[in-house]
Short mmCIF file of C-alpha atoms in Angstrom, two decimals:
data_model
loop_
_atom_site.label_atom_id
_atom_site.label_comp_id
_atom_site.label_asym_id
_atom_site.label_seq_id
_atom_site.Cartn_x
_atom_site.Cartn_y
_atom_site.Cartn_z
CA MET A 12 -43.48 -13.24 -17.58
CA SER A 13 -43.58 -15.98 -20.37
CA ARG A 14 -45.54 -19.32 -19.79
CA ILE A 15 -44.21 -22.52 -21.58
CA VAL A 16 -46.64 -25.12 -23.01
CA ASP A 17 -44.80 -28.42 -23.98
CA LEU A 18 -46.16 -29.61 -27.14
CA SER A 19 -44.16 -32.55 -27.35
CA MET A 20 -45.27 -36.30 -26.86
CA PRO A 21 -43.62 -38.66 -24.30
CA VAL A 22 -40.91 -41.19 -25.97
CA HIS A 23 -40.90 -44.56 -24.64
CA ARG A 24 -40.61 -47.87 -25.54
CA ASP A 25 -44.26 -48.72 -24.83
CA MET A 26 -45.12 -45.63 -27.13
CA VAL A 27 -48.12 -46.21 -29.99
CA THR A 28 -46.02 -45.58 -32.92
CA PHE A 29 -47.23 -45.32 -36.90
CA PRO A 30 -47.83 -48.82 -38.54
CA ARG A 31 -43.83 -49.76 -39.62
CA ILE A 32 -42.49 -47.43 -37.05
CA ASN A 33 -40.92 -49.19 -34.00
CA PRO A 34 -40.75 -48.03 -30.82
CA PRO A 35 -37.48 -46.94 -28.92
CA MET A 36 -35.52 -49.00 -27.15
CA MET A 37 -33.65 -47.20 -24.16
CA MET A 38 -31.40 -49.60 -22.18
CA MET A 39 -29.31 -48.54 -18.98
CA TYR A 40 -25.30 -48.95 -20.49
CA ASP A 41 -23.55 -48.07 -17.61
CA SER A 42 -24.87 -47.92 -14.12
CA TRP A 43 -23.66 -45.16 -11.53
CA GLU A 44 -21.78 -47.91 -9.81
CA ASP A 45 -20.29 -49.00 -13.24
CA PHE A 46 -19.03 -46.11 -14.40
CA ALA A 47 -17.39 -45.31 -11.25
CA LYS A 48 -15.83 -48.84 -11.00
CA GLY A 49 -14.90 -48.72 -14.93
CA VAL A 50 -13.08 -45.48 -14.77
CA GLY A 51 -11.40 -46.06 -11.15
CA ALA A 52 -12.38 -44.00 -9.17
CA ASP A 53 -14.18 -45.95 -6.38
CA GLU A 54 -10.78 -47.03 -5.79
CA TYR A 55 -10.34 -43.60 -3.94
CA GLY A 56 -13.90 -44.03 -2.43
CA VAL A 57 -15.76 -42.54 -5.11
CA ASP A 58 -18.49 -45.87 -5.84
CA LYS A 59 -21.21 -43.75 -7.93
CA LEU A 60 -20.44 -41.49 -10.39
CA THR A 61 -22.19 -40.90 -13.97
CA ALA A 62 -24.94 -43.17 -15.63
CA SER A 63 -25.77 -43.51 -19.28
CA TYR A 64 -28.54 -44.46 -21.30
CA ILE A 65 -28.16 -46.31 -25.18
CA VAL A 66 -31.54 -45.04 -27.19
CA ILE A 67 -32.39 -46.87 -30.43
CA GLN A 68 -34.81 -45.05 -32.22
CA SER A 69 -36.60 -44.02 -35.18
CA ASP A 70 -36.46 -40.84 -36.89
CA HIS A 71 -40.48 -40.63 -36.88
CA ALA A 72 -41.29 -42.23 -33.23
CA GLY A 73 -43.15 -39.64 -30.90
CA THR A 74 -42.94 -35.44 -31.62
CA HIS A 75 -40.67 -35.31 -34.43
CA ILE A 76 -40.79 -32.80 -37.65
CA ASP A 77 -40.61 -34.86 -41.84
CA ALA A 78 -37.42 -33.33 -43.86
CA LEU A 79 -37.76 -33.30 -47.30
CA LYS A 80 -36.27 -36.61 -47.74
CA HIS A 81 -39.11 -38.46 -46.42
CA ILE A 82 -40.33 -38.21 -49.83
CA ARG A 83 -37.91 -36.70 -51.71
CA PRO A 84 -34.69 -39.60 -51.64
CA ASP A 85 -32.04 -36.64 -53.15
CA ALA A 86 -33.66 -33.83 -50.83
CA PRO A 87 -31.97 -32.04 -47.62
CA GLY A 88 -32.29 -34.15 -44.62
CA ALA A 89 -33.02 -33.23 -41.04
CA SER A 90 -30.21 -31.37 -40.45
CA GLU A 91 -31.06 -28.93 -43.16
CA ILE A 92 -34.04 -27.88 -42.15
CA PRO A 93 -33.48 -23.94 -41.99
CA LEU A 94 -33.86 -22.93 -38.61
CA GLU A 95 -35.45 -19.68 -39.36
CA TYR A 96 -38.54 -21.45 -40.19
CA CYS A 97 -38.74 -23.01 -36.60
CA PHE A 98 -39.31 -20.48 -34.52
CA SER A 99 -42.21 -18.22 -35.57
CA ASP A 100 -45.79 -16.82 -34.44
CA GLY A 101 -48.10 -20.38 -33.96
CA VAL A 102 -51.99 -20.32 -35.53
CA VAL A 103 -53.68 -23.48 -33.82
CA LEU A 104 -56.93 -24.29 -36.03
CA ASP A 105 -59.68 -26.49 -34.42
CA PHE A 106 -60.93 -29.76 -36.42
CA ARG A 107 -62.37 -31.48 -33.57
CA HIS A 108 -65.67 -31.64 -34.82
CA LYS A 109 -64.34 -33.04 -38.20
CA GLU A 110 -65.64 -36.79 -39.02
CA TYR A 111 -62.64 -39.25 -38.11
CA GLY A 112 -60.82 -40.24 -41.54
CA SER A 113 -62.06 -37.13 -43.24
CA GLY A 114 -59.77 -34.70 -45.07
CA ILE A 115 -59.47 -30.98 -44.35
CA SER A 116 -60.09 -28.71 -47.44
CA ALA A 117 -58.38 -25.27 -48.60
CA ALA A 118 -62.23 -23.99 -47.80
CA GLU A 119 -62.33 -25.06 -44.55
CA ILE A 120 -59.02 -23.83 -43.79
CA ASP A 121 -60.29 -20.44 -44.49
CA GLU A 122 -63.43 -21.28 -42.44
CA ALA A 123 -61.41 -21.99 -39.35
CA LEU A 124 -59.20 -18.91 -40.03
CA GLU A 125 -62.61 -16.96 -40.07
CA LYS A 126 -64.11 -18.31 -37.18
CA ILE A 127 -61.09 -16.96 -34.82
CA GLY A 128 -60.37 -14.12 -37.11
CA TYR A 129 -56.75 -14.36 -38.01
CA GLU A 130 -54.96 -13.79 -41.59
CA LEU A 131 -52.16 -15.95 -42.04
CA LYS A 132 -48.49 -13.95 -42.99
CA GLU A 133 -45.40 -15.57 -44.41
CA ARG A 134 -43.51 -17.80 -42.04
CA ASP A 135 -46.68 -18.60 -39.52
CA ILE A 136 -46.60 -22.14 -38.11
CA VAL A 137 -49.96 -23.70 -38.47
CA LEU A 138 -50.68 -26.54 -36.13
CA ILE A 139 -54.22 -28.80 -37.03
CA GLN A 140 -56.18 -29.98 -34.16
CA THR A 141 -58.00 -33.17 -34.34
CA GLY A 142 -58.10 -34.03 -30.96
CA ALA A 143 -56.27 -37.48 -31.44
CA SER A 144 -53.70 -36.62 -28.81
CA ALA A 145 -56.28 -37.18 -25.93
CA TYR A 146 -55.80 -40.75 -26.28
CA ASN A 147 -52.34 -41.08 -27.89
CA ASP A 148 -51.79 -43.83 -25.34
CA ASP A 149 -54.39 -46.47 -26.94
CA GLN A 150 -53.22 -47.74 -29.86
CA GLU A 151 -56.45 -48.56 -31.88
CA ARG A 152 -58.06 -45.09 -31.52
CA TYR A 153 -54.99 -43.25 -31.83
CA LEU A 154 -54.30 -44.52 -35.49
CA ARG A 155 -57.73 -44.77 -36.88
CA ASP A 156 -59.48 -41.65 -34.63
CA HIS A 157 -58.98 -38.48 -36.60
CA CYS A 158 -58.88 -36.68 -39.69
CA GLY A 159 -56.28 -34.89 -41.78
CA MET A 160 -54.57 -32.86 -44.03
CA THR A 161 -55.29 -32.98 -47.86
CA ARG A 162 -53.24 -32.40 -50.72
CA GLU A 163 -55.45 -29.00 -51.50
CA ALA A 164 -55.09 -27.59 -47.73
CA THR A 165 -51.58 -28.11 -47.79
CA LEU A 166 -50.92 -26.25 -50.87
CA HIS A 167 -53.63 -23.38 -49.91
CA LEU A 168 -51.35 -22.85 -46.76
CA ILE A 169 -48.16 -22.80 -48.57
CA SER A 170 -49.70 -20.22 -50.69
CA LYS A 171 -50.28 -17.93 -47.74
CA GLY A 172 -46.74 -18.24 -47.03
CA VAL A 173 -47.00 -21.24 -44.28
CA ARG A 174 -43.96 -23.72 -44.46
CA VAL A 175 -43.89 -25.51 -41.15
CA MET A 176 -47.80 -26.95 -39.79
CA GLY A 177 -48.10 -29.63 -37.60
CA ILE A 178 -51.08 -31.99 -36.23
CA ASP A 179 -51.70 -33.49 -32.83
CA ALA A 180 -52.43 -37.07 -34.68
CA VAL A 181 -49.70 -39.91 -35.70
CA THR A 182 -49.69 -38.68 -39.37
CA PHE A 183 -50.87 -35.08 -40.85
CA ASP A 184 -52.89 -37.08 -43.81
CA PRO A 185 -56.08 -39.10 -43.09
CA PRO A 186 -55.58 -42.23 -41.34
CA VAL A 187 -54.22 -45.06 -42.85
CA TRP A 188 -57.65 -46.82 -43.11
CA ALA A 189 -59.42 -43.76 -44.70
CA MET A 190 -56.45 -43.24 -47.51
CA PHE A 191 -57.08 -47.02 -48.46
CA GLU A 192 -60.46 -47.04 -48.52
CA ARG A 193 -60.74 -43.86 -50.72
CA LYS A 194 -57.41 -44.78 -52.69
CA GLN A 195 -55.41 -41.55 -51.67
CA PHE A 196 -52.30 -42.52 -50.48
CA TRP A 197 -50.40 -39.53 -48.51
CA GLU A 198 -51.13 -36.87 -50.81
CA ALA A 199 -50.25 -34.16 -48.08
CA HIS A 200 -47.01 -35.59 -47.62
CA ARG A 201 -46.28 -36.01 -51.34
CA VAL A 202 -46.99 -32.14 -51.46
CA MET A 203 -43.16 -32.43 -50.93
CA TRP A 204 -42.37 -33.35 -54.15
CA GLU A 205 -43.69 -29.97 -55.63
CA GLU A 206 -42.83 -27.29 -52.04
CA ASP A 207 -40.53 -27.41 -49.86
CA TYR A 208 -42.23 -27.62 -46.42
CA TRP A 209 -42.06 -29.17 -43.75
CA HIS A 210 -44.23 -30.55 -41.28
CA LEU A 211 -44.81 -32.02 -37.43
CA GLU A 212 -46.84 -35.09 -36.06
CA ASN A 213 -47.54 -36.68 -32.58
CA LEU A 214 -48.03 -32.92 -31.17
CA CYS A 215 -49.78 -32.75 -28.10
CA ASN A 216 -51.48 -30.46 -25.59
CA LEU A 217 -52.98 -27.89 -28.35
CA ASP A 218 -55.85 -27.55 -25.74
CA GLN A 219 -53.78 -25.73 -23.73
CA LEU A 220 -53.08 -23.02 -26.39
CA PRO A 221 -55.08 -19.58 -27.60
CA PRO A 222 -55.81 -19.83 -31.52
CA HIS A 223 -53.15 -17.28 -31.84
CA GLY A 224 -50.36 -14.98 -30.02
CA PHE A 225 -48.22 -17.11 -29.09
CA LYS A 226 -44.30 -18.39 -30.28
CA LEU A 227 -43.49 -21.47 -31.15
CA ALA A 228 -40.27 -23.45 -31.14
CA VAL A 229 -39.43 -26.75 -33.16
CA PHE A 230 -36.04 -27.14 -33.70
CA PRO A 231 -34.99 -30.59 -34.69
CA ILE A 232 -32.31 -32.56 -33.33
CA LYS A 233 -29.63 -32.21 -36.03
CA TRP A 234 -29.33 -35.84 -37.57
CA VAL A 235 -27.34 -36.16 -40.43
CA GLY A 236 -29.15 -37.45 -43.19
CA THR A 237 -32.46 -38.99 -42.07
CA THR A 238 -35.99 -38.62 -43.12
CA GLY A 239 -36.83 -37.04 -40.02
CA ALA A 240 -35.94 -35.99 -36.65
CA PRO A 241 -37.28 -35.81 -32.86
CA VAL A 242 -38.43 -32.47 -31.98
CA ARG A 243 -39.11 -30.74 -28.26
CA ALA A 244 -42.20 -28.72 -29.71
CA VAL A 245 -42.90 -26.22 -26.98
CA ALA A 246 -45.19 -22.65 -27.42
CA ILE A 247 -44.38 -19.84 -25.28
CA LEU A 248 -47.37 -17.49 -23.96
CA ASP A 249 -46.72 -13.91 -22.73
CA GLU A 250 -48.94 -13.64 -19.17
#
């Protein structure tokens, strides 16, 4: 038997989003009664049929994966993220002890791997645990209280064959206040100028996973031309 762990953030109009990212707008377009009446089924005694919603959503609201186009204007968008990289063995590296605003170094990646006794292999999906998902319904804390990846650490994972990685925070980099304090802006994101890699943001429930020994499925919606896409990220554990 396998156990599924949902790693995806709930998506709703009151959710916390990154600055300049609008929360989704969700509106019922056809009620059960409206649809039945609209297609004429009510004339035959069927007064309720299928309801539907209109959803207007940013490609970076909720749990999502960034496409190369997020950084490189002429690079492939979300529909061209290679699916073979989106299902693989998962690894969780715990950095909940790190100071808020700090950046994770390459040496700290190696220390975290040594602590769990794991050697990375090509196409592993690495998840960075900051603990921020525990308060992802708190606008101020979620946007401020987490560590993040550095350019150095991101390139280090890529050098080990990792092309998809993720974080349980609102951004893969340190929070905005820390980036401005150090005058280092989205340096982990900007690795995409040099390397083809993809990262997930707004993950949840990493505390329900072992450090390794599970599969991850992080398939993006096939949105054509967008800079990212929503993902229903799940971990699959054999028990």
